[in-house]
Short mmCIF file of C-alpha atoms in Angstrom, two decimals:
data_model
loop_
_atom_site.label_atom_id
_atom_site.label_comp_id
_atom_site.label_asym_id
_atom_site.label_seq_id
_atom_site.Cartn_x
_atom_site.Cartn_y
_atom_site.Cartn_z
CA MET A 1 -37.30 94.65 -20.45
CA GLY A 2 -34.78 92.88 -22.70
CA SER A 3 -34.43 89.11 -22.89
CA GLY A 4 -31.13 89.25 -20.98
CA SER A 5 -32.72 91.17 -18.13
CA MET A 6 -35.66 88.77 -18.04
CA ARG A 7 -33.31 85.78 -17.87
CA SER A 8 -31.36 87.48 -15.08
CA SER A 9 -34.57 88.12 -13.12
CA TRP A 10 -35.72 84.53 -13.48
CA VAL A 11 -32.27 83.28 -12.38
CA CYS A 12 -32.48 85.47 -9.27
CA ILE A 13 -35.96 84.19 -8.48
CA LEU A 14 -34.86 80.58 -8.98
CA MET A 15 -31.81 81.06 -6.75
CA LEU A 16 -33.99 82.63 -4.08
CA ILE A 17 -36.38 79.67 -4.20
CA LEU A 18 -33.50 77.22 -3.93
CA SER A 19 -31.73 79.07 -1.12
CA ILE A 20 -34.83 79.61 1.00
CA LEU A 21 -36.54 76.25 1.20
CA VAL A 22 -39.87 76.79 2.87
CA ILE A 23 -41.54 73.58 3.93
CA ARG A 24 -44.24 72.58 6.31
CA ASP A 25 -42.72 72.22 9.76
CA GLN A 26 -45.55 69.99 10.95
CA LEU A 27 -49.01 68.95 9.88
CA PRO A 28 -52.04 69.97 11.94
CA GLU A 29 -52.38 67.82 15.03
CA LEU A 30 -55.79 68.02 16.70
CA GLY A 31 -55.96 71.77 16.74
CA ALA A 32 -52.24 72.53 16.52
CA PRO A 33 -51.63 75.22 13.85
CA VAL A 34 -49.97 74.77 10.48
CA LEU A 35 -46.71 76.70 10.23
CA LEU A 36 -44.32 77.48 7.39
CA ARG A 37 -40.73 78.29 8.25
CA VAL A 38 -37.31 78.60 6.63
CA GLN A 39 -35.11 75.52 6.98
CA ALA A 40 -31.42 75.74 7.76
CA GLN A 41 -29.09 72.76 7.92
CA GLY A 42 -27.62 73.20 11.41
CA SER A 43 -24.05 73.78 12.54
CA TRP A 44 -21.32 72.03 14.54
CA GLU A 45 -18.94 73.29 17.23
CA VAL A 46 -16.21 71.52 19.18
CA VAL A 47 -16.93 72.54 22.78
CA VAL A 48 -14.18 70.47 24.46
CA GLU A 49 -10.95 69.74 22.62
CA ASN A 50 -9.91 66.95 24.98
CA ALA A 51 -12.29 65.59 27.61
CA GLY A 52 -9.67 63.06 28.67
CA ILE A 53 -12.13 60.16 28.38
CA ALA A 54 -14.24 58.76 25.54
CA SER A 55 -17.74 58.70 27.00
CA MET A 56 -19.71 55.53 26.18
CA HIS A 57 -22.44 56.49 28.70
CA THR A 58 -23.69 60.10 28.88
CA ALA A 59 -26.49 61.84 30.81
CA VAL A 60 -27.55 65.47 31.41
CA THR A 61 -28.26 66.52 35.01
CA ILE A 62 -30.62 69.09 36.53
CA TYR A 63 -27.64 71.37 37.26
CA ASN A 64 -26.89 71.73 33.55
CA THR A 65 -23.90 69.46 33.81
CA VAL A 66 -23.25 66.28 31.85
CA VAL A 67 -22.05 63.00 33.34
CA LEU A 68 -19.47 61.28 31.13
CA LEU A 69 -18.66 57.64 31.83
CA ASP A 70 -16.31 55.14 30.21
CA ARG A 71 -15.29 51.64 31.27
CA THR A 72 -12.63 51.35 33.97
CA ASP A 73 -10.91 48.23 32.61
CA ILE A 74 -9.30 50.07 29.73
CA GLY A 75 -5.93 51.20 31.08
CA PRO A 76 -5.07 54.84 31.78
CA SER A 77 -7.27 57.56 30.34
CA GLN A 78 -6.07 61.04 29.38
CA LEU A 79 -7.67 62.63 32.47
CA PRO A 80 -5.72 62.46 35.76
CA LEU A 81 -7.52 62.02 39.04
CA PRO A 82 -7.03 65.03 41.37
CA ASP A 83 -4.61 65.33 44.30
CA GLY A 84 -2.69 62.17 43.56
CA GLU A 85 -5.77 59.98 43.99
CA CYS A 86 -5.49 56.51 42.49
CA ARG A 87 -7.72 53.50 41.99
CA ASN A 88 -6.33 50.22 43.28
CA ASP A 89 -8.32 47.28 41.98
CA PRO A 90 -6.75 43.81 42.12
CA ASN A 91 -9.56 42.53 39.87
CA ASP A 92 -8.75 44.93 37.03
CA GLU A 93 -7.42 42.94 34.10
CA THR A 94 -5.61 45.92 32.57
CA SER A 95 -4.33 48.22 35.30
CA THR A 96 -4.58 47.33 39.00
CA HIS A 97 -3.10 50.72 39.98
CA ASP A 98 -4.64 53.55 37.97
CA CYS A 99 -4.35 57.27 38.74
CA THR A 100 -6.59 58.43 35.89
CA ALA A 101 -10.33 59.08 35.77
CA HIS A 102 -12.88 57.02 33.86
CA SER A 103 -15.80 59.30 34.58
CA ALA A 104 -16.14 63.08 34.57
CA VAL A 105 -18.61 65.96 34.74
CA TYR A 106 -18.79 68.49 31.92
CA ASP A 107 -20.17 71.88 32.97
CA ILE A 108 -22.17 73.26 30.04
CA GLY A 109 -21.85 76.88 31.15
CA SER A 110 -18.14 77.04 31.90
CA GLY A 111 -17.00 74.32 29.51
CA THR A 112 -14.88 72.71 32.23
CA ILE A 113 -14.27 69.02 32.87
CA ARG A 114 -14.07 67.70 36.46
CA PRO A 115 -12.76 64.16 36.94
CA LEU A 116 -14.85 61.70 38.98
CA PHE A 117 -13.78 58.56 40.81
CA ILE A 118 -15.55 55.32 40.00
CA ASP A 119 -14.37 52.08 41.51
CA THR A 120 -15.76 49.07 39.60
CA ASP A 121 -15.98 48.36 35.90
CA THR A 122 -18.87 50.09 34.11
CA TRP A 123 -18.20 48.61 30.67
CA CYS A 124 -21.46 48.36 28.67
CA SER A 125 -23.61 49.04 31.73
CA SER A 126 -27.03 50.69 31.98
CA GLY A 127 -28.71 53.50 33.88
CA GLN A 128 -31.54 55.93 34.46
CA PHE A 129 -32.27 58.98 36.60
CA ASP A 130 -34.26 58.41 39.76
CA THR A 131 -37.24 60.52 40.81
CA ASP A 132 -35.02 62.97 42.76
CA GLY A 133 -32.53 63.50 39.92
CA THR A 134 -29.99 60.94 41.15
CA LEU A 135 -28.40 58.90 38.38
CA VAL A 136 -28.70 55.18 39.14
CA GLN A 137 -26.14 53.13 37.24
CA THR A 138 -26.23 49.33 37.11
CA GLY A 139 -24.03 46.43 36.09
CA GLY A 140 -21.01 46.26 33.84
CA ASP A 141 -18.23 43.74 33.41
CA ASN A 142 -15.86 41.92 35.73
CA ASP A 143 -16.12 43.33 39.29
CA GLY A 144 -18.90 45.69 38.16
CA PHE A 145 -21.21 42.91 36.96
CA SER A 146 -23.64 43.07 39.91
CA LYS A 147 -22.98 46.61 41.12
CA ILE A 148 -25.47 49.42 41.70
CA ARG A 149 -23.91 52.89 41.73
CA THR A 150 -25.44 56.32 42.29
CA PHE A 151 -24.44 59.85 41.35
CA ALA A 152 -26.37 62.61 43.11
CA PRO A 153 -25.57 65.66 40.95
CA CYS A 154 -24.50 69.05 42.26
CA PRO A 155 -23.72 72.46 40.73
CA GLY A 156 -20.72 72.60 38.45
CA ASP A 157 -18.43 73.91 41.20
CA GLY A 158 -19.49 71.17 43.65
CA ASP A 159 -17.65 68.01 44.65
CA CYS A 160 -20.33 65.32 44.21
CA ASN A 161 -19.01 61.93 43.16
CA TRP A 162 -19.98 58.34 42.47
CA VAL A 163 -21.14 56.12 45.34
CA GLU A 164 -21.02 52.32 45.18
CA THR A 165 -24.06 51.00 47.03
CA GLY A 166 -23.83 47.93 49.22
CA THR A 167 -26.87 46.29 47.61
CA PRO A 168 -26.00 44.19 44.56
CA LEU A 169 -28.14 43.26 41.60
CA GLN A 170 -29.67 39.80 41.91
CA ASN A 171 -28.62 38.95 38.36
CA GLY A 172 -25.40 40.38 36.97
CA ARG A 173 -26.16 42.72 34.06
CA TRP A 174 -23.95 43.45 31.04
CA TYR A 175 -25.62 45.15 28.02
CA ALA A 176 -28.95 45.62 29.85
CA THR A 177 -31.64 48.31 29.63
CA ASN A 178 -33.18 50.36 32.45
CA GLN A 179 -36.67 51.88 32.42
CA ARG A 180 -38.07 54.17 35.12
CA MET A 181 -41.48 52.91 36.18
CA PRO A 182 -44.69 54.64 37.35
CA ASP A 183 -44.16 53.43 40.94
CA GLY A 184 -40.72 55.06 41.15
CA SER A 185 -38.70 51.88 40.70
CA GLN A 186 -36.41 51.03 37.82
CA ALA A 187 -36.94 47.88 35.76
CA ILE A 188 -33.73 46.33 34.39
CA PHE A 189 -34.16 44.08 31.37
CA GLY A 190 -31.81 41.54 29.87
CA GLY A 191 -28.08 41.57 29.43
CA ARG A 192 -25.58 39.07 28.13
CA SER A 193 -26.61 35.54 29.22
CA CYS A 194 -29.41 37.07 31.28
CA ASP A 195 -33.04 36.58 30.22
CA THR A 196 -34.78 38.24 33.17
CA VAL A 197 -36.18 41.48 34.51
CA GLU A 198 -35.54 42.70 38.03
CA TYR A 199 -36.41 45.91 39.81
CA VAL A 200 -34.43 48.43 41.84
CA PRO A 201 -35.45 48.71 44.64
CA SER A 202 -36.07 44.96 44.63
CA LYS A 203 -39.58 43.53 44.21
CA GLY A 204 -38.50 39.94 44.66
CA ALA A 205 -36.71 37.41 42.52
CA PRO A 206 -35.91 38.23 38.88
CA VAL A 207 -38.56 37.10 36.37
CA TYR A 208 -37.77 35.15 33.19
CA ILE A 209 -38.67 36.94 29.93
CA PRO A 210 -39.13 34.43 27.06
CA LEU A 211 -38.84 37.19 24.42
CA ILE A 212 -35.26 37.93 25.44
CA ALA A 213 -34.27 34.28 25.56
CA ASN A 214 -35.96 33.39 22.27
CA THR A 215 -34.41 36.28 20.31
CA ASN A 216 -30.83 35.30 21.03
CA ASP A 217 -28.78 34.17 18.02
CA ALA A 218 -25.15 33.45 17.16
CA GLN A 219 -24.44 37.20 17.33
CA ASN A 220 -26.37 37.82 20.60
CA ASP A 221 -28.64 40.28 18.79
CA ASN A 222 -30.94 40.61 21.82
CA LEU A 223 -28.68 42.88 23.89
CA TYR A 224 -29.67 46.36 25.07
CA PRO A 225 -33.36 45.60 24.34
CA TYR A 226 -35.53 48.62 23.49
CA VAL A 227 -38.04 49.33 26.25
CA HIS A 228 -40.74 52.04 26.21
CA LEU A 229 -43.44 52.76 28.80
CA LEU A 230 -46.76 53.08 26.95
CA PRO A 231 -49.64 55.31 28.10
CA ASN A 232 -51.80 52.24 28.92
CA ASN A 233 -49.26 51.28 31.64
CA GLN A 234 -47.78 48.42 29.62
CA LEU A 235 -44.24 48.17 28.28
CA PHE A 236 -43.22 47.79 24.66
CA ILE A 237 -40.14 45.53 24.64
CA PHE A 238 -38.16 44.87 21.45
CA ALA A 239 -35.23 42.47 20.94
CA ASN A 240 -33.54 41.45 17.68
CA ARG A 241 -36.60 41.69 15.36
CA ASP A 242 -39.42 40.76 17.73
CA SER A 243 -41.47 42.67 20.28
CA ILE A 244 -44.15 42.20 22.92
CA LEU A 245 -46.53 44.14 25.10
CA PHE A 246 -45.56 43.46 28.70
CA ASP A 247 -47.65 43.90 31.85
CA TRP A 248 -45.09 44.94 34.45
CA ASN A 249 -47.59 44.56 37.30
CA THR A 250 -47.86 40.81 36.60
CA ASN A 251 -44.52 40.44 34.79
CA THR A 252 -46.19 38.69 31.85
CA ALA A 253 -46.34 39.19 28.10
CA VAL A 254 -49.88 40.10 27.07
CA ALA A 255 -49.38 40.29 23.28
CA ASN A 256 -46.84 39.26 20.68
CA LEU A 257 -46.32 41.84 17.94
CA PRO A 258 -45.24 41.21 14.34
CA ALA A 259 -41.53 40.87 13.59
CA ILE A 260 -40.04 43.91 11.92
CA PRO A 261 -38.97 43.21 8.32
CA GLY A 262 -35.30 43.17 7.45
CA GLU A 263 -32.21 43.07 9.63
CA PRO A 264 -31.65 42.48 13.35
CA ARG A 265 -31.92 45.78 15.18
CA ASN A 266 -30.33 45.43 18.63
CA TYR A 267 -26.74 45.23 19.79
CA PRO A 268 -24.43 44.30 18.13
CA SER A 269 -26.44 44.97 14.97
CA ALA A 270 -27.55 48.24 16.53
CA GLY A 271 -30.40 50.21 15.15
CA SER A 272 -32.04 52.73 17.46
CA SER A 273 -35.55 53.37 18.74
CA VAL A 274 -37.80 56.10 20.15
CA MET A 275 -41.41 56.28 21.24
CA LEU A 276 -42.78 59.22 19.27
CA PRO A 277 -44.07 62.16 21.34
CA LEU A 278 -47.23 61.70 23.36
CA SER A 279 -49.73 64.57 23.19
CA GLY A 280 -52.31 65.99 25.53
CA PHE A 281 -54.24 67.13 22.43
CA ASN A 282 -55.40 63.54 21.90
CA GLY A 283 -55.66 62.52 25.54
CA TRP A 284 -52.17 60.96 25.59
CA GLY A 285 -53.30 58.03 23.43
CA GLY A 286 -52.14 56.47 20.19
CA PRO A 287 -48.48 55.72 21.00
CA GLU A 288 -46.18 54.91 18.10
CA ILE A 289 -42.72 53.36 18.13
CA LEU A 290 -40.10 54.32 15.56
CA LEU A 291 -37.11 52.05 14.93
CA CYS A 292 -34.40 52.91 12.40
CA GLY A 293 -31.25 51.24 11.14
CA GLY A 294 -29.46 48.03 12.01
CA ALA A 295 -26.89 45.73 10.45
CA THR A 296 -26.99 42.87 7.97
CA TYR A 297 -27.01 39.56 9.82
CA GLY A 298 -23.43 38.24 9.81
CA ALA A 299 -21.78 41.66 9.94
CA PHE A 300 -20.68 41.03 13.53
CA LEU A 301 -19.55 37.45 12.88
CA ASN A 302 -17.59 38.45 9.76
CA PRO A 303 -16.52 42.09 10.14
CA ALA A 304 -14.00 41.88 7.28
CA ALA A 305 -16.89 41.49 4.84
CA GLY A 306 -18.01 45.07 5.44
CA LEU A 307 -21.67 44.14 5.01
CA PRO A 308 -24.00 47.12 4.45
CA ALA A 309 -26.06 48.63 7.23
CA SER A 310 -29.83 48.80 7.08
CA ILE A 311 -31.48 51.64 5.21
CA THR A 312 -34.97 51.13 6.67
CA CYS A 313 -37.10 52.58 9.43
CA GLY A 314 -40.13 50.82 10.83
CA ARG A 315 -43.04 52.48 12.62
CA ILE A 316 -45.73 50.67 14.58
CA ALA A 317 -48.74 51.61 16.72
CA PRO A 318 -48.48 48.76 19.25
CA LEU A 319 -51.91 49.32 20.83
CA ASP A 320 -53.83 49.18 17.55
CA ALA A 321 -56.25 46.31 17.06
CA ALA A 322 -53.98 44.88 14.34
CA PRO A 323 -50.51 46.40 14.79
CA ALA A 324 -48.26 46.35 11.72
CA TRP A 325 -44.88 47.79 10.81
CA ALA A 326 -44.95 50.57 8.20
CA MET A 327 -41.54 50.63 6.52
CA GLU A 328 -39.73 53.46 4.76
CA ASN A 329 -36.16 54.15 3.64
CA MET A 330 -33.75 56.58 5.23
CA PRO A 331 -31.60 58.80 2.99
CA LEU A 332 -28.49 56.95 4.25
CA ARG A 333 -27.68 53.46 5.44
CA ARG A 334 -26.85 53.49 9.15
CA ASN A 335 -26.10 51.26 12.10
CA MET A 336 -25.16 52.28 15.65
CA GLY A 337 -26.88 55.64 15.10
CA ASP A 338 -28.48 57.58 17.95
CA MET A 339 -32.12 58.71 17.73
CA LEU A 340 -33.17 61.73 19.79
CA LEU A 341 -36.52 63.38 20.38
CA LEU A 342 -35.93 67.09 19.80
CA PRO A 343 -37.81 69.86 21.62
CA ASP A 344 -39.82 70.63 18.45
CA ARG A 345 -41.10 66.99 18.39
CA ASN A 346 -38.98 65.97 15.42
CA VAL A 347 -36.46 63.13 15.62
CA LEU A 348 -32.72 63.51 15.02
CA ILE A 349 -30.72 60.52 13.76
CA VAL A 350 -26.97 61.05 14.24
CA ASN A 351 -23.67 59.12 14.56
CA GLY A 352 -23.03 55.63 13.23
CA ALA A 353 -21.58 53.76 10.27
CA GLY A 354 -22.73 52.59 6.86
CA ASN A 355 -21.08 49.16 7.02
CA GLY A 356 -20.20 46.55 9.62
CA ALA A 357 -21.57 46.29 13.16
CA GLN A 358 -20.82 47.30 16.72
CA GLY A 359 -17.71 45.97 18.42
CA TRP A 360 -13.98 46.60 18.29
CA GLY A 361 -12.89 47.33 14.74
CA ASN A 362 -16.16 46.12 13.23
CA ALA A 363 -17.38 49.43 11.74
CA GLN A 364 -16.51 50.96 8.39
CA ASN A 365 -17.74 53.95 6.41
CA PRO A 366 -18.71 56.42 9.18
CA VAL A 367 -21.97 58.25 8.54
CA GLN A 368 -21.25 61.86 9.47
CA THR A 369 -24.46 63.40 8.10
CA PRO A 370 -27.35 63.73 10.57
CA VAL A 371 -30.89 63.18 9.39
CA LEU A 372 -34.04 64.92 10.64
CA TYR A 373 -37.27 62.90 10.72
CA ASN A 374 -40.62 64.70 10.90
CA PRO A 375 -43.14 62.19 12.30
CA ASN A 376 -46.11 64.37 11.35
CA ALA A 377 -45.23 64.63 7.65
CA ALA A 378 -46.59 62.28 5.02
CA ALA A 379 -44.68 59.08 4.31
CA GLY A 380 -42.04 59.76 1.68
CA THR A 381 -41.48 63.34 2.84
CA ARG A 382 -40.31 62.83 6.43
CA PHE A 383 -36.50 62.91 6.07
CA GLN A 384 -34.14 65.85 5.70
CA THR A 385 -30.35 65.61 5.63
CA LEU A 386 -28.46 68.16 7.72
CA THR A 387 -24.93 69.55 7.93
CA ALA A 388 -22.27 66.86 8.31
CA THR A 389 -19.71 66.84 11.09
CA ASP A 390 -15.98 66.53 10.47
CA ILE A 391 -15.61 63.97 13.29
CA PRO A 392 -16.62 60.32 12.80
CA ARG A 393 -18.66 58.90 15.69
CA VAL A 394 -19.03 55.14 15.62
CA TYR A 395 -18.87 52.49 18.37
CA HIS A 396 -19.27 53.83 21.92
CA SER A 397 -20.52 57.28 20.92
CA THR A 398 -23.44 59.11 22.54
CA ALA A 399 -25.93 61.91 21.88
CA ASN A 400 -27.96 63.99 24.35
CA VAL A 401 -30.26 67.01 24.04
CA LEU A 402 -29.05 69.92 26.18
CA PRO A 403 -31.34 72.39 27.99
CA ASP A 404 -30.31 75.10 25.50
CA GLY A 405 -31.63 72.99 22.61
CA ARG A 406 -28.28 71.91 21.22
CA VAL A 407 -27.28 68.25 20.95
CA LEU A 408 -24.12 67.12 22.74
CA ILE A 409 -22.12 64.45 20.91
CA ALA A 410 -19.40 62.58 22.80
CA GLY A 411 -17.30 59.44 22.65
CA SER A 412 -16.42 57.00 19.86
CA ASN A 413 -13.89 54.28 20.53
CA THR A 414 -13.89 51.27 18.27
CA HIS A 415 -10.73 49.89 19.93
CA GLN A 416 -10.21 47.78 23.05
CA PHE A 417 -7.98 50.44 24.59
CA TYR A 418 -7.35 54.14 23.95
CA THR A 419 -5.85 54.29 20.46
CA LEU A 420 -5.23 57.90 19.44
CA THR A 421 -3.84 57.29 15.94
CA GLY A 422 -4.77 55.28 12.87
CA TYR A 423 -8.19 54.47 11.42
CA LEU A 424 -11.09 55.73 13.54
CA PRO A 425 -8.97 56.67 16.57
CA THR A 426 -10.38 57.00 20.07
CA GLU A 427 -12.27 60.31 20.06
CA LEU A 428 -11.77 62.62 23.07
CA ARG A 429 -13.37 65.73 21.59
CA ILE A 430 -16.92 66.75 22.52
CA GLU A 431 -19.12 68.50 19.97
CA ALA A 432 -22.38 70.41 20.11
CA PHE A 433 -24.74 70.32 17.14
CA SER A 434 -27.14 73.22 16.71
CA PRO A 435 -30.20 71.87 14.85
CA PRO A 436 -32.00 74.01 12.26
CA TYR A 437 -34.51 75.28 14.82
CA LEU A 438 -31.85 77.38 16.60
CA PHE A 439 -31.59 79.78 13.66
CA GLY A 440 -34.62 81.89 14.50
CA ALA A 441 -35.93 84.27 17.16
CA ARG A 442 -36.18 82.26 20.38
CA PRO A 443 -38.88 82.63 23.01
CA VAL A 444 -37.81 83.01 26.63
CA ILE A 445 -39.58 81.41 29.60
CA THR A 446 -39.53 84.15 32.25
CA ASP A 447 -41.63 82.42 34.88
CA ALA A 448 -42.09 78.67 35.36
CA PRO A 449 -42.90 76.40 38.30
CA GLY A 450 -40.11 74.26 39.71
CA GLU A 451 -42.49 71.54 40.95
CA LEU A 452 -45.75 70.18 39.59
CA GLY A 453 -48.22 67.57 40.78
CA TYR A 454 -50.05 65.34 38.35
CA GLY A 455 -52.89 67.14 36.59
CA GLN A 456 -51.95 70.43 38.24
CA ALA A 457 -52.96 73.58 36.38
CA PHE A 458 -50.18 76.11 35.86
CA THR A 459 -49.32 79.16 33.79
CA LEU A 460 -46.07 80.04 32.03
CA THR A 461 -44.96 83.56 31.20
CA ILE A 462 -43.13 83.75 27.87
CA ASP A 463 -41.33 86.67 26.28
CA GLY A 464 -40.88 86.78 22.52
CA GLY A 465 -41.82 84.40 19.77
CA ASN A 466 -45.26 84.16 18.22
CA PRO A 467 -48.04 83.32 20.70
CA ASP A 468 -50.19 82.05 17.81
CA PHE A 469 -47.70 79.22 17.25
CA ILE A 470 -46.66 78.04 20.69
CA ASP A 471 -46.06 74.52 22.00
CA LEU A 472 -45.13 73.48 25.53
CA ASN A 473 -43.16 70.25 25.57
CA PHE A 474 -41.68 68.25 28.46
CA LEU A 475 -38.54 66.29 27.53
CA SER A 476 -36.93 63.73 29.82
CA ALA A 477 -33.19 63.48 30.46
CA PRO A 478 -32.31 59.93 29.30
CA TYR A 479 -29.21 57.80 29.71
CA SER A 480 -27.48 57.52 26.33
CA THR A 481 -25.42 54.43 25.54
CA HIS A 482 -24.95 51.98 22.68
CA SER A 483 -27.38 53.69 20.26
CA PHE A 484 -30.33 53.82 22.69
CA SER A 485 -31.39 56.58 25.07
CA GLN A 486 -32.87 54.72 28.02
CA GLY A 487 -35.93 56.49 29.44
CA GLN A 488 -36.31 59.00 26.59
CA ARG A 489 -39.77 60.62 26.54
CA LEU A 490 -41.44 63.75 25.11
CA LEU A 491 -44.84 65.05 26.26
CA GLN A 492 -46.74 67.77 24.39
CA LEU A 493 -49.09 69.69 26.69
CA ASN A 494 -52.61 70.74 25.72
CA THR A 495 -52.52 74.54 25.98
CA ALA A 496 -55.12 77.29 26.20
CA THR A 497 -55.08 80.40 24.02
CA PRO A 498 -52.18 82.64 25.11
CA ALA A 499 -53.00 85.95 26.83
CA ALA A 500 -50.93 89.08 26.23
CA VAL A 501 -49.49 90.78 29.32
CA GLY A 502 -47.68 93.66 27.57
CA GLY A 503 -44.23 94.35 26.24
CA GLY A 504 -44.31 91.38 23.90
CA ALA A 505 -44.82 88.95 26.79
CA TYR A 506 -47.76 86.60 27.19
CA THR A 507 -48.98 83.82 29.44
CA VAL A 508 -49.95 80.31 28.45
CA SER A 509 -52.15 78.18 30.70
CA THR A 510 -52.03 74.39 30.71
CA THR A 511 -52.02 71.39 33.02
CA ALA A 512 -49.29 68.95 33.98
CA PRO A 513 -49.43 65.37 32.68
CA PRO A 514 -52.19 63.43 34.45
CA SER A 515 -50.30 60.50 35.98
CA SER A 516 -47.01 58.73 36.56
CA VAL A 517 -47.90 56.40 33.68
CA ILE A 518 -47.67 59.34 31.28
CA ALA A 519 -44.80 61.06 33.12
CA PRO A 520 -42.87 58.87 35.58
CA SER A 521 -41.86 61.07 38.49
CA ALA A 522 -38.61 62.86 37.61
CA TYR A 523 -37.11 66.14 36.51
CA TYR A 524 -38.01 67.15 32.95
CA MET A 525 -36.84 69.92 30.65
CA LEU A 526 -39.80 72.19 29.80
CA PHE A 527 -39.42 73.86 26.42
CA ALA A 528 -41.62 76.61 24.98
CA VAL A 529 -41.50 76.21 21.20
CA SER A 530 -42.64 79.13 19.04
CA ASN A 531 -42.65 79.01 15.25
CA GLY A 532 -40.74 75.74 15.62
CA VAL A 533 -37.97 77.47 17.63
CA PRO A 534 -37.43 76.29 21.23
CA SER A 535 -36.64 78.35 24.28
CA THR A 536 -33.94 77.36 26.68
CA ALA A 537 -35.57 74.80 28.95
CA SER A 538 -36.67 75.22 32.55
CA TRP A 539 -36.14 72.19 34.78
CA VAL A 540 -39.42 71.10 36.36
CA HIS A 541 -39.99 68.21 38.75
CA ILE A 542 -43.18 66.26 38.05
CA GLY A 543 -44.79 63.96 40.56
#
């Protein structure tokens, strides 16, 4: 072979190595296999050209529909209410007579948008699904400050709508956080000028939380606190840079944790947070919290300065004997990003800006490149940049995992009202991002239970994929708003060796999570993940 041919061969080999990047998808985890797979970068698709509203609150229902919710005190939206219906609200500071919708349902299958009627202002409110799949939505501004609203979902062709309950919150809540609890209640933490927790249904008078009060500053960096239910039945609560372990049965702090290094991390400085997946392989122990991004202190007070966003992530095991934050750098600076637990147990970081802070007109330099974080990789090798979107998503944008494994991205409005021109206009398009794991042969769940009790043994039938590399993962349906998915949770089941049943199908036996502390009673998406590629989820009620 001549030297020219040899050079050509080596060039081909080098190009092949560069174009097919084979990396470890995950490290062994207590018996879980090691797998090598080809990495893609993902793809984007606009699924709705004009939803009519910019959704600042988004949640996926058990009927494979998506609730979109904006504030009402914003003037007319681009989505008319049906049949000449109008909202007459003498307390509305912008439009007391409004014939447009400020909430809607997106049907994933048909791609249609159905307007919903909501009466009181839901600006910067909070929410969580109840045990029966009803979305409970709390607080807001103005006449919505003390409201509790419910949305009992229905199939896409149904006529379900919002209901304003007659029972008010005891403390008005604006910029609060909801967490579904093991006893079926919802705990509601914080809010602007509100340093308490209360429960819905009520358990008595609201209880003062010193952490929330003590972490306030000139920017109010303690809003939308991060709350995670730990497997020891305590809560991890984070505000600004500080965090505690909280006993919700006695409503007391039982431990103060170290402050995270660097910038403030809650609204309006806006990092994001997840509890990393819990696993039945290690008895549901060893919880870890991941917190990424934020804004330089002063970015909210002086938005013209364009101060840089944080570039760091912190990770802590809050139940360790001596908890400490382990810090590492992201590939890109980011604030007001959204962090999502994906069905393959990786973390997606998407949306946000590289400078400024949350608030009207405070963000600059949109970050349009998502980042994938592999929690099981070694430090220094955990991040991977993915395909960028063409659409900036900054203040008041959301992200939710869909049952088909895609990620729905909605909203973005950095203006007080709908402003459809100029810099960072109000965004009415809805996108779906297909992560890298959707570019492979997908397993199919052909038989799954619709209801499970705690600790109940059950068997799934799966068609396709590789039974030697199979995971079964429950993923909650959280309430996405202001860079935090309230109630987000992923549970990896401890599975037995699959058994072939013919025709490429096989069964996998496992047991449901053991208690409402591990899996608060609710509907979950059950994904079968083979070779790192997820099935379409089956909705399963646990509890």
